[in-house]
Amino acid sequence: MSPKGVTTVRDPELVSCAQHAASELERAWSEWRHARGLAGQVSESVASYVAHSIDHPWGRPRVVLGLDADEARALAALLGREDPVR
């Protein structure tokens, strides 16, 4: 545990993987918005890496999405139309 009570992921490879995934997600979301003419609207960063999940502190690092309600509904609709990952 760190002094502030935050557990860190000890495996640098897992950390790097989560950071890379967050960057990929950020880039894909930006491209999706641009393709729909939404690039001109102010959009904050939507993906970030966190060291662990509160539910699974010793598990794999997580990527957190920070979308406003309209964007979250758009993403849910988009994902609902896709084939499941196998």
Short mmCIF file of N, CA and C in Angstrom, two decimals, residues 38-78:
data_model
loop_
_atom_site.label_atom_id
_atom_site.label_comp_id
_atom_site.label_asym_id
_atom_site.label_seq_id
_atom_site.Cartn_x
_atom_site.Cartn_y
_atom_site.Cartn_z
N LEU A 38 -18.74 15.52 -35.07
CA LEU A 38 -18.77 15.97 -33.67
C LEU A 38 -17.42 16.49 -33.20
N ALA A 39 -16.43 16.50 -34.10
CA ALA A 39 -15.07 16.88 -33.71
C ALA A 39 -14.99 18.33 -33.26
N GLY A 40 -15.86 19.20 -33.78
CA GLY A 40 -15.84 20.61 -33.41
C GLY A 40 -16.34 20.88 -32.01
N GLN A 41 -17.13 19.96 -31.48
CA GLN A 41 -17.65 20.12 -30.12
C GLN A 41 -16.54 19.83 -29.12
N VAL A 42 -16.57 20.53 -28.01
CA VAL A 42 -15.55 20.32 -26.98
C VAL A 42 -15.72 18.92 -26.41
N SER A 43 -14.63 18.19 -26.41
CA SER A 43 -14.65 16.84 -25.86
C SER A 43 -13.42 16.65 -24.99
N GLU A 44 -13.65 16.31 -23.75
CA GLU A 44 -12.54 16.06 -22.84
C GLU A 44 -12.02 14.65 -23.07
N SER A 45 -10.89 14.36 -22.50
CA SER A 45 -10.34 13.02 -22.57
C SER A 45 -11.36 12.04 -22.00
N VAL A 46 -11.54 10.92 -22.68
CA VAL A 46 -12.57 9.98 -22.24
C VAL A 46 -12.02 8.71 -21.62
N ALA A 47 -10.75 8.43 -21.81
CA ALA A 47 -10.20 7.17 -21.31
C ALA A 47 -8.96 7.45 -20.48
N SER A 48 -8.86 6.74 -19.37
CA SER A 48 -7.66 6.87 -18.57
C SER A 48 -7.35 5.53 -17.92
N TYR A 49 -6.12 5.34 -17.59
CA TYR A 49 -5.66 4.13 -16.94
C TYR A 49 -5.76 4.30 -15.43
N VAL A 50 -6.18 3.27 -14.74
CA VAL A 50 -6.14 3.27 -13.27
C VAL A 50 -5.40 2.03 -12.82
N ALA A 51 -4.78 2.11 -11.68
CA ALA A 51 -3.94 1.01 -11.20
C ALA A 51 -4.73 -0.26 -10.89
N HIS A 52 -5.94 -0.11 -10.41
CA HIS A 52 -6.70 -1.30 -10.05
C HIS A 52 -8.18 -0.96 -9.93
N SER A 53 -8.97 -1.99 -9.93
CA SER A 53 -10.40 -1.84 -9.70
C SER A 53 -10.65 -1.93 -8.19
N ILE A 54 -11.60 -1.19 -7.71
CA ILE A 54 -11.96 -1.27 -6.29
C ILE A 54 -12.42 -2.68 -5.95
N ASP A 55 -13.14 -3.32 -6.88
CA ASP A 55 -13.64 -4.67 -6.64
C ASP A 55 -12.55 -5.73 -6.73
N HIS A 56 -11.51 -5.47 -7.50
CA HIS A 56 -10.45 -6.46 -7.72
C HIS A 56 -9.08 -5.79 -7.61
N PRO A 57 -8.68 -5.36 -6.40
CA PRO A 57 -7.46 -4.58 -6.26
C PRO A 57 -6.19 -5.31 -6.69
N TRP A 58 -6.17 -6.60 -6.68
CA TRP A 58 -4.96 -7.33 -7.07
C TRP A 58 -5.05 -7.84 -8.50
N GLY A 59 -6.11 -7.48 -9.19
CA GLY A 59 -6.29 -7.94 -10.57
C GLY A 59 -5.57 -7.07 -11.57
N ARG A 60 -6.01 -7.20 -12.78
CA ARG A 60 -5.40 -6.45 -13.88
C ARG A 60 -5.77 -4.98 -13.78
N PRO A 61 -4.89 -4.09 -14.28
CA PRO A 61 -5.22 -2.67 -14.29
C PRO A 61 -6.43 -2.42 -15.17
N ARG A 62 -7.14 -1.36 -14.91
CA ARG A 62 -8.38 -1.05 -15.61
C ARG A 62 -8.26 0.23 -16.42
N VAL A 63 -9.10 0.33 -17.44
CA VAL A 63 -9.25 1.56 -18.21
C VAL A 63 -10.63 2.10 -17.89
N VAL A 64 -10.70 3.36 -17.51
CA VAL A 64 -11.96 3.98 -17.10
C VAL A 64 -12.43 4.93 -18.20
N LEU A 65 -13.72 4.87 -18.50
CA LEU A 65 -14.32 5.80 -19.47
C LEU A 65 -15.01 6.92 -18.72
N GLY A 66 -14.83 8.13 -19.20
CA GLY A 66 -15.50 9.29 -18.62
C GLY A 66 -16.28 10.01 -19.71
N LEU A 67 -17.48 9.53 -19.99
CA LEU A 67 -18.30 10.09 -21.06
C LEU A 67 -19.47 10.86 -20.47
N ASP A 68 -19.94 11.88 -21.20
CA ASP A 68 -21.17 12.50 -20.75
C ASP A 68 -22.33 11.57 -21.13
N ALA A 69 -23.52 11.87 -20.67
CA ALA A 69 -24.66 10.95 -20.84
C ALA A 69 -24.97 10.69 -22.31
N ASP A 70 -24.96 11.72 -23.15
CA ASP A 70 -25.26 11.52 -24.57
C ASP A 70 -24.23 10.63 -25.25
N GLU A 71 -22.95 10.86 -24.95
CA GLU A 71 -21.91 10.04 -25.54
C GLU A 71 -21.98 8.61 -25.01
N ALA A 72 -22.32 8.43 -23.75
CA ALA A 72 -22.45 7.09 -23.19
C ALA A 72 -23.57 6.32 -23.88
N ARG A 73 -24.70 6.99 -24.15
CA ARG A 73 -25.79 6.33 -24.87
C ARG A 73 -25.37 5.98 -26.29
N ALA A 74 -24.62 6.89 -26.95
CA ALA A 74 -24.15 6.61 -28.31
C ALA A 74 -23.20 5.42 -28.32
N LEU A 75 -22.31 5.35 -27.35
CA LEU A 75 -21.39 4.22 -27.27
C LEU A 75 -22.14 2.92 -26.98
N ALA A 76 -23.11 2.97 -26.09
CA ALA A 76 -23.91 1.77 -25.78
C ALA A 76 -24.65 1.28 -27.02
N ALA A 77 -25.21 2.21 -27.79
CA ALA A 77 -25.91 1.83 -29.02
C ALA A 77 -24.94 1.23 -30.03
N LEU A 78 -23.77 1.83 -30.15
CA LEU A 78 -22.76 1.32 -31.07
C LEU A 78 -22.32 -0.09 -30.68
#
